[in-house]
């Protein structure tokens, strides 16, 4: 019964989150953030292996992180983390992860054995940590997300954060003041962007983390990421893909060559008659396709993507054949579903009209100027626009298309310039070549790094399992591919229902056991930076920055009511 309740909770969460992630402050956003699945826990109370009660999983700790690792004199900021030592015994590994580009509060499930993190910790008698990424949630070097502040929001600064944390943190657990990477083995785990960050960190800072686990790690920065939609097109129901392709081809023909009346009629089909720019219309429509990203093996009826396909392919209780119902029915059905269920303007946009809600050309709207902290979309777009791209666009001519060919990289590059005008005087492509050159991209070659990918993952083609790259698995850098979706292997719930994911998780545990057996303390380990000028202290909930008195860091616990986070 417990496992059934877990799966039910996960299904409800995924269904709800798919709608939430499709909107950015009420605005549909085609370039979905590649966040990891949330793993819900029902009770944050924890007992250690010897039966001693230890702080609950939702206890929040604060680490004094450098604002700028190239200029330590700028001071520190409070970086949040969560930590447990339920299975820890002296000599065990310290397992560090970050959920990446999202507020980390609520991701305490990654401390538990409901995830691969906790499975490794339980097997190896280790401790687990979830660290909030800079510029997400409440872990902000500055009190805003202005372009000036975001200058220290880079992949390299994030890498330095992970290293500095490992080399300097004083954990609350017994002996936690003496577990630096030269004394204890550290394992770095991440999924999606954080999975790439794992590979990039181990490439850029070898010798700090003894082993790593990268789930759906998006290691190759890419501007025109049209292949995002290929796993979706290949694995979605054939009748649904056939009809979506037919509608997409018709939209492109009308919007490119149609009469004014034909264009107006097609816009009205989705209730977007007053939307001025056609690329805004077709961009909004791709959100329903991107809902695939939220699927997991545990997903079932009620997931947003399945609802979309059912709306197109179930007529009078009958399912369409593999060829679909055809253009006329699919076009009308898509319009009905959009207007009355998925993106009904009265529900998704409040009192805004479609142009105000869906348009991307009016930069006077607050969306473009909102620099308040805990705006994950803005923080992520900064990395997208500067370093990684990942623009999810239409495929080249001759390739079947389930999103309109009117969506091209310039559409997203323009929005980068609108979001960050002080950074970009005109639309320009992210410098992905510099990113791949610095951190390896598809050519990443790291010892003791386990890659886990999903065949049905829309992000697969920027991982080491990309089609056509033929990247070989090896004993020191193994690559395992399941039938899963995005980061499916991070959760043990997915392994319960999919044997291919269970196999990947089993192999990971085996590799970690072997690799950790070879670890030995090193007197020549990493140099730990301990400066009396940038001293460690914790100011409970203050978020204050700057030099503090004292050197030892005693983690402060912020109690929360109502259990562990929330969806």
Coordinates of C-alpha atoms in Angstrom, one line a residue, residues 132-553:
X132 CA 20.9 24.9 -3.5
X133 CA 22.5 26.3 -6.7
X134 CA 23.5 29.9 -6.6
X135 CA 20.9 32.4 -7.9
X136 CA 18.0 30.0 -7.3
X137 CA 15.7 29.9 -4.3
X138 CA 17.2 31.9 -1.4
X139 CA 20.8 31.2 -2.3
X140 CA 21.6 34.6 -3.9
X141 CA 24.9 36.5 -3.9
X142 CA 22.8 39.7 -4.3
X143 CA 19.3 40.8 -3.5
X144 CA 18.2 40.9 -7.1
X145 CA 18.6 39.3 -10.5
X146 CA 19.8 42.3 -12.4
X147 CA 22.3 41.9 -15.2
X148 CA 25.0 43.4 -12.9
X149 CA 24.3 40.8 -10.3
X150 CA 24.1 38.0 -12.7
X151 CA 27.7 38.5 -13.9
X152 CA 28.7 36.0 -11.2
X153 CA 26.1 33.5 -12.3
X154 CA 28.2 31.3 -14.6
X155 CA 28.9 27.6 -15.0
X156 CA 32.4 28.1 -13.7
X157 CA 31.2 29.9 -10.6
X158 CA 28.8 27.0 -9.9
X159 CA 31.6 24.5 -10.3
X160 CA 33.7 26.5 -7.9
X161 CA 30.8 26.5 -5.4
X162 CA 30.7 22.7 -5.4
X163 CA 34.4 22.5 -4.8
X164 CA 34.6 25.2 -2.2
X165 CA 31.7 23.7 -0.4
X166 CA 33.3 20.2 -0.3
X167 CA 36.6 21.6 0.9
X168 CA 35.3 23.8 3.6
X169 CA 31.9 22.8 4.9
X170 CA 31.5 21.8 8.6
X171 CA 28.6 19.3 8.6
X172 CA 26.4 18.9 11.6
X173 CA 26.9 15.1 11.9
X174 CA 29.4 13.7 14.3
X175 CA 32.9 14.1 12.8
X176 CA 31.4 16.4 10.2
X177 CA 34.2 18.9 10.7
X178 CA 36.8 16.5 9.3
X179 CA 35.4 15.1 6.0
X180 CA 37.1 17.1 3.4
X181 CA 37.8 15.3 0.1
X182 CA 41.4 14.4 1.1
X183 CA 40.0 12.7 4.2
X184 CA 36.7 11.2 3.0
X185 CA 35.5 10.2 -0.5
X186 CA 33.0 12.6 -2.0
X187 CA 30.5 11.6 -4.7
X188 CA 28.9 14.2 -6.9
X189 CA 25.4 13.4 -8.3
X190 CA 23.2 15.4 -10.5
X191 CA 20.4 15.1 -13.1
X192 CA 19.8 17.2 -16.3
X193 CA 21.7 20.5 -16.1
X194 CA 23.0 19.3 -12.7
X195 CA 24.0 16.1 -14.3
X196 CA 26.0 18.0 -16.9
X197 CA 27.4 20.1 -14.0
X198 CA 28.6 16.9 -12.4
X199 CA 30.6 16.0 -15.5
X200 CA 31.8 19.5 -16.0
X201 CA 33.0 19.8 -12.4
X202 CA 34.9 16.5 -12.6
X203 CA 36.5 17.6 -15.9
X204 CA 37.4 21.1 -14.6
X205 CA 38.4 20.2 -11.1
X206 CA 39.8 16.6 -11.2
X207 CA 40.7 15.0 -7.9
X208 CA 38.1 16.6 -5.7
X209 CA 35.2 14.3 -6.2
X210 CA 36.2 10.6 -6.2
X211 CA 33.2 9.5 -8.2
X212 CA 30.2 10.9 -10.0
X213 CA 26.7 10.0 -11.2
X214 CA 25.2 12.0 -14.1
X215 CA 21.6 11.3 -14.9
X216 CA 20.4 12.7 -18.3
X217 CA 23.4 15.0 -18.1
X218 CA 23.1 17.6 -20.9
X219 CA 26.8 17.9 -21.5
X220 CA 26.8 19.3 -25.1
X221 CA 25.8 22.9 -25.3
X222 CA 23.9 23.5 -28.5
X223 CA 22.2 26.6 -30.0
X224 CA 19.7 24.9 -32.4
X225 CA 18.4 22.0 -30.4
X226 CA 15.7 20.8 -32.8
X227 CA 16.4 17.2 -31.8
X228 CA 14.7 17.8 -28.5
X229 CA 11.5 16.9 -30.2
X230 CA 12.8 13.7 -31.9
X231 CA 12.4 11.2 -29.0
X232 CA 8.9 12.7 -28.4
X233 CA 7.9 12.2 -32.1
X234 CA 9.4 8.7 -32.1
X235 CA 7.8 7.4 -28.9
X236 CA 4.5 9.3 -28.6
X237 CA 1.4 7.3 -29.8
X238 CA 1.6 6.9 -33.6
X239 CA -1.9 8.2 -34.2
X240 CA -1.1 11.4 -32.2
X241 CA 2.2 12.0 -34.0
X242 CA 0.5 11.5 -37.4
X243 CA -2.2 14.1 -36.6
X244 CA 0.2 16.6 -34.9
X245 CA 2.5 16.4 -38.0
X246 CA -0.5 17.0 -40.3
X247 CA -1.7 20.0 -38.3
X248 CA 1.8 21.4 -38.0
X249 CA 2.4 21.1 -41.8
X250 CA -1.0 22.9 -42.4
X251 CA -0.2 25.7 -40.0
X252 CA 3.2 26.3 -41.7
X253 CA 1.5 26.4 -45.1
X254 CA -1.2 28.8 -44.1
X255 CA 1.0 31.1 -42.0
X256 CA 3.6 31.2 -44.9
X257 CA 1.5 31.3 -48.0
X258 CA -2.2 31.6 -46.9
X259 CA -4.6 34.5 -47.5
X260 CA -5.4 36.9 -44.8
X261 CA -8.7 35.2 -44.2
X262 CA -7.1 31.8 -44.0
X263 CA -4.5 33.1 -41.5
X264 CA -7.3 34.8 -39.4
X265 CA -9.4 31.6 -39.3
X266 CA -6.4 29.5 -38.2
X267 CA -5.5 32.0 -35.4
X268 CA -9.1 31.9 -34.2
X269 CA -9.0 28.1 -34.0
X270 CA -6.9 28.5 -30.9
X271 CA -8.5 31.7 -29.6
X272 CA -5.5 33.8 -30.6
X273 CA -7.1 36.1 -33.1
X274 CA -5.6 39.2 -31.6
X275 CA -2.0 37.8 -31.3
X276 CA 0.0 40.0 -33.6
X277 CA 3.0 37.8 -34.4
X278 CA 2.6 34.3 -35.9
X279 CA 5.8 33.0 -34.3
X280 CA 4.2 33.7 -30.8
X281 CA 1.3 31.5 -31.8
X282 CA 3.3 28.5 -32.9
X283 CA 5.7 28.9 -30.0
X284 CA 2.8 28.7 -27.6
X285 CA 1.5 25.6 -29.2
X286 CA 4.8 23.8 -28.7
X287 CA 4.2 23.8 -24.9
X288 CA 1.8 20.9 -25.3
X289 CA 4.5 18.9 -27.1
X290 CA 7.1 19.8 -24.4
X291 CA 4.8 18.3 -21.7
X292 CA 6.3 15.0 -22.7
X293 CA 9.3 16.1 -20.6
X294 CA 7.2 15.7 -17.4
X295 CA 6.4 12.0 -18.1
X296 CA 7.9 9.2 -16.1
X297 CA 7.4 5.5 -16.1
X298 CA 5.1 6.1 -13.1
X299 CA 2.9 8.5 -15.1
X300 CA -0.6 7.3 -16.1
X301 CA -3.9 8.7 -17.3
X302 CA -4.3 12.3 -16.3
X303 CA -0.8 13.4 -17.3
X304 CA -1.0 16.5 -19.5
X305 CA 0.6 14.9 -22.6
X306 CA -1.7 12.0 -22.5
X307 CA -4.7 14.3 -22.1
X308 CA -3.6 16.2 -25.1
X309 CA -3.3 13.1 -27.3
X310 CA -6.6 11.7 -26.0
X311 CA -8.3 15.0 -27.0
X312 CA -7.0 14.5 -30.6
X313 CA -7.3 10.7 -30.9
X314 CA -10.4 9.6 -29.0
X315 CA -13.7 10.3 -30.8
X316 CA -17.0 9.0 -29.5
X317 CA -15.2 6.6 -27.3
X318 CA -13.1 5.2 -30.2
X319 CA -9.4 5.5 -30.6
X320 CA -8.0 6.6 -34.0
X321 CA -6.0 4.2 -36.1
X322 CA -2.2 4.6 -36.3
X323 CA -2.7 7.1 -39.1
X324 CA -4.9 9.3 -36.9
X325 CA -8.2 10.9 -37.7
X326 CA -6.8 13.3 -40.2
X327 CA -6.2 17.0 -40.5
X328 CA -9.8 18.3 -40.3
X329 CA -10.7 16.5 -37.1
X330 CA -7.3 16.9 -35.4
X331 CA -7.2 20.7 -36.1
X332 CA -10.7 21.2 -34.6
X333 CA -10.0 18.9 -31.7
X334 CA -6.7 20.7 -30.9
X335 CA -8.5 24.0 -30.9
X336 CA -11.3 22.8 -28.6
X337 CA -8.8 21.3 -26.2
X338 CA -6.6 24.4 -26.2
X339 CA -9.5 26.8 -25.7
X340 CA -11.6 24.8 -23.2
X341 CA -9.0 22.7 -21.2
X342 CA -5.3 23.3 -21.6
X343 CA -4.8 27.0 -22.2
X344 CA -8.2 28.5 -21.7
X345 CA -7.4 32.2 -21.5
X346 CA -9.6 32.7 -18.5
X347 CA -7.6 30.1 -16.5
X348 CA -4.0 30.5 -17.6
X349 CA -3.9 34.2 -18.3
X350 CA -6.3 35.7 -15.7
X351 CA -7.9 38.8 -17.2
X352 CA -5.2 39.3 -19.8
X353 CA -6.1 39.0 -23.5
X354 CA -4.2 36.5 -25.6
X355 CA -1.7 39.1 -27.0
X356 CA -0.8 40.3 -23.6
X357 CA -0.4 36.8 -22.2
X358 CA 1.2 35.0 -25.1
X359 CA 3.0 37.8 -27.0
X360 CA 6.8 38.2 -26.6
X361 CA 7.4 41.6 -28.3
X362 CA 6.0 44.0 -25.8
X363 CA 9.0 44.6 -23.4
X364 CA 7.0 46.9 -21.2
X365 CA 5.5 43.9 -19.5
X366 CA 6.8 43.0 -16.0
X367 CA 8.0 39.6 -17.3
X368 CA 10.9 41.2 -19.0
X369 CA 11.9 43.4 -16.1
X370 CA 11.2 41.2 -13.0
X371 CA 14.6 41.0 -11.3
X372 CA 13.3 39.7 -7.9
X373 CA 15.1 36.7 -6.4
X374 CA 13.7 33.2 -6.6
X375 CA 12.7 33.8 -10.3
X376 CA 14.1 30.5 -11.6
X377 CA 13.1 31.2 -15.2
X378 CA 15.2 34.4 -15.3
X379 CA 18.2 32.7 -13.7
X380 CA 18.0 29.8 -16.1
X381 CA 17.5 32.0 -19.1
X382 CA 20.7 33.8 -18.2
X383 CA 22.7 30.6 -18.5
X384 CA 20.8 29.6 -21.6
X385 CA 21.4 32.9 -23.4
X386 CA 25.1 33.1 -22.4
X387 CA 26.5 29.6 -22.3
X388 CA 24.4 26.7 -23.3
X389 CA 21.6 27.6 -25.7
X390 CA 19.4 24.5 -25.9
X391 CA 16.9 26.4 -28.0
X392 CA 14.1 23.9 -28.8
X393 CA 13.3 24.7 -32.3
X394 CA 11.7 23.1 -35.5
X395 CA 13.7 20.5 -37.4
X396 CA 15.4 21.1 -40.7
X397 CA 13.6 20.7 -44.0
X398 CA 13.0 17.1 -45.0
X399 CA 12.6 16.0 -41.3
X400 CA 9.1 15.2 -40.0
X401 CA 8.0 18.1 -37.8
X402 CA 5.7 18.2 -34.7
X403 CA 6.5 21.9 -34.1
X404 CA 6.2 24.7 -36.5
X405 CA 9.2 25.6 -38.7
X406 CA 8.4 29.3 -37.9
X407 CA 10.2 28.7 -34.6
X408 CA 13.9 29.3 -35.2
X409 CA 16.8 30.2 -33.0
X410 CA 16.4 33.9 -33.7
X411 CA 13.0 33.8 -32.0
X412 CA 14.7 32.9 -28.7
X413 CA 17.8 35.0 -29.3
X414 CA 15.6 38.0 -29.6
X415 CA 14.1 37.3 -26.2
X416 CA 17.5 37.0 -24.7
X417 CA 18.2 40.5 -25.8
X418 CA 14.9 41.6 -24.4
X419 CA 15.4 40.0 -21.1
X420 CA 19.0 41.2 -20.7
X421 CA 19.4 44.4 -22.8
X422 CA 22.5 45.5 -20.8
X423 CA 24.1 42.2 -21.8
X424 CA 23.0 41.9 -25.4
X425 CA 22.7 45.0 -27.6
X426 CA 21.2 42.8 -30.3
X427 CA 20.1 39.2 -30.7
X428 CA 23.1 36.9 -30.7
X429 CA 23.8 33.2 -30.3
X430 CA 25.1 31.8 -27.0
X431 CA 28.8 31.1 -26.9
X432 CA 28.3 27.3 -26.9
X433 CA 31.7 26.7 -28.5
X434 CA 33.4 28.1 -25.5
X435 CA 31.4 26.0 -23.1
X436 CA 32.1 22.8 -25.0
X437 CA 35.7 23.6 -25.3
X438 CA 36.0 24.3 -21.6
X439 CA 34.1 21.3 -20.3
X440 CA 34.3 18.7 -23.0
X441 CA 30.8 18.5 -24.3
X442 CA 30.2 15.1 -26.0
X443 CA 34.0 14.4 -25.7
X444 CA 33.9 14.4 -21.9
X445 CA 36.4 11.9 -20.5
X446 CA 36.3 11.5 -16.7
X447 CA 37.4 8.6 -14.5
X448 CA 34.8 7.1 -12.3
X449 CA 31.8 8.9 -13.8
X450 CA 28.6 6.9 -14.3
X451 CA 26.3 8.1 -17.0
X452 CA 22.6 7.1 -16.9
X453 CA 20.3 8.2 -19.7
X454 CA 16.7 7.4 -20.9
X455 CA 15.8 6.4 -24.4
X456 CA 12.6 8.4 -24.2
X457 CA 14.2 11.5 -22.8
X458 CA 13.7 14.6 -25.1
X459 CA 17.1 15.9 -23.9
X460 CA 18.9 12.7 -25.0
X461 CA 20.6 14.2 -28.0
X462 CA 22.7 16.6 -25.8
X463 CA 23.8 13.7 -23.6
X464 CA 26.5 11.2 -24.2
X465 CA 23.8 8.9 -25.6
X466 CA 23.0 11.2 -28.4
X467 CA 22.0 9.6 -31.8
X468 CA 24.9 9.6 -34.2
X469 CA 27.7 10.3 -31.7
X470 CA 28.5 6.7 -31.0
X471 CA 30.2 7.4 -27.6
X472 CA 31.5 4.2 -26.1
X473 CA 30.9 3.0 -22.6
X474 CA 34.0 2.0 -20.6
X475 CA 34.8 0.6 -17.2
X476 CA 35.9 4.0 -16.0
X477 CA 33.2 6.0 -17.7
X478 CA 30.2 3.6 -18.1
X479 CA 27.1 4.6 -20.0
X480 CA 23.8 2.9 -19.4
X481 CA 20.5 3.6 -21.2
X482 CA 17.1 2.6 -19.9
X483 CA 13.7 2.9 -21.5
X484 CA 13.0 5.8 -19.2
X485 CA 12.3 9.5 -19.6
X486 CA 14.2 12.5 -18.3
X487 CA 16.2 11.6 -15.1
X488 CA 14.0 8.6 -14.5
X489 CA 16.8 6.7 -12.9
X490 CA 17.1 9.1 -10.0
X491 CA 14.0 7.8 -8.4
X492 CA 13.6 4.3 -7.0
X493 CA 9.8 4.6 -7.7
X494 CA 10.6 4.4 -11.5
X495 CA 12.8 1.4 -10.9
X496 CA 9.9 -0.4 -9.3
X497 CA 7.8 -0.2 -12.4
X498 CA 10.5 -0.4 -15.1
X499 CA 13.1 -3.2 -15.0
X500 CA 15.4 -1.4 -17.4
X501 CA 15.7 1.5 -14.9
X502 CA 16.1 -1.0 -12.0
X503 CA 19.0 -2.5 -14.0
X504 CA 20.7 0.9 -14.5
X505 CA 20.4 1.6 -10.8
X506 CA 21.7 -1.8 -9.8
X507 CA 24.7 -1.3 -12.1
X508 CA 25.4 2.1 -10.6
X509 CA 25.4 0.7 -7.1
X510 CA 27.8 -2.0 -8.2
X511 CA 30.2 0.5 -9.8
X512 CA 30.1 2.8 -6.8
X513 CA 31.0 -0.2 -4.5
X514 CA 33.9 -1.1 -6.7
X515 CA 35.2 2.5 -7.1
X516 CA 34.9 3.3 -3.4
X517 CA 36.8 0.2 -2.5
X518 CA 39.8 1.8 -4.2
X519 CA 39.7 5.1 -2.4
X520 CA 42.4 6.0 0.1
X521 CA 42.9 9.2 2.1
X522 CA 45.6 11.4 0.7
X523 CA 47.9 13.7 2.6
X524 CA 48.4 15.5 -0.7
X525 CA 44.7 16.1 -1.3
X526 CA 43.0 19.4 -2.2
X527 CA 44.2 22.5 -0.5
X528 CA 41.4 23.6 1.9
X529 CA 40.9 27.3 1.8
X530 CA 40.4 28.5 5.3
X531 CA 40.7 32.3 5.6
X532 CA 40.2 34.3 8.8
X533 CA 39.2 37.2 6.5
X534 CA 36.4 35.2 5.0
X535 CA 35.4 33.3 8.1
X536 CA 32.6 30.8 8.6
X537 CA 29.5 31.5 10.7
X538 CA 25.9 31.1 10.3
X539 CA 23.3 33.8 10.9
X540 CA 20.0 32.1 11.3
X541 CA 17.8 33.1 8.5
X542 CA 19.5 36.5 8.1
X543 CA 20.9 36.1 4.6
X544 CA 23.6 38.7 5.5
X545 CA 26.9 38.7 3.6
X546 CA 30.4 39.9 4.4
X547 CA 33.3 38.9 6.7
X548 CA 32.2 37.3 10.0
X549 CA 34.0 36.5 13.2
X550 CA 35.2 33.1 14.0
X551 CA 36.4 30.2 11.9
X552 CA 34.3 27.1 12.8
X553 CA 31.0 26.7 11.0

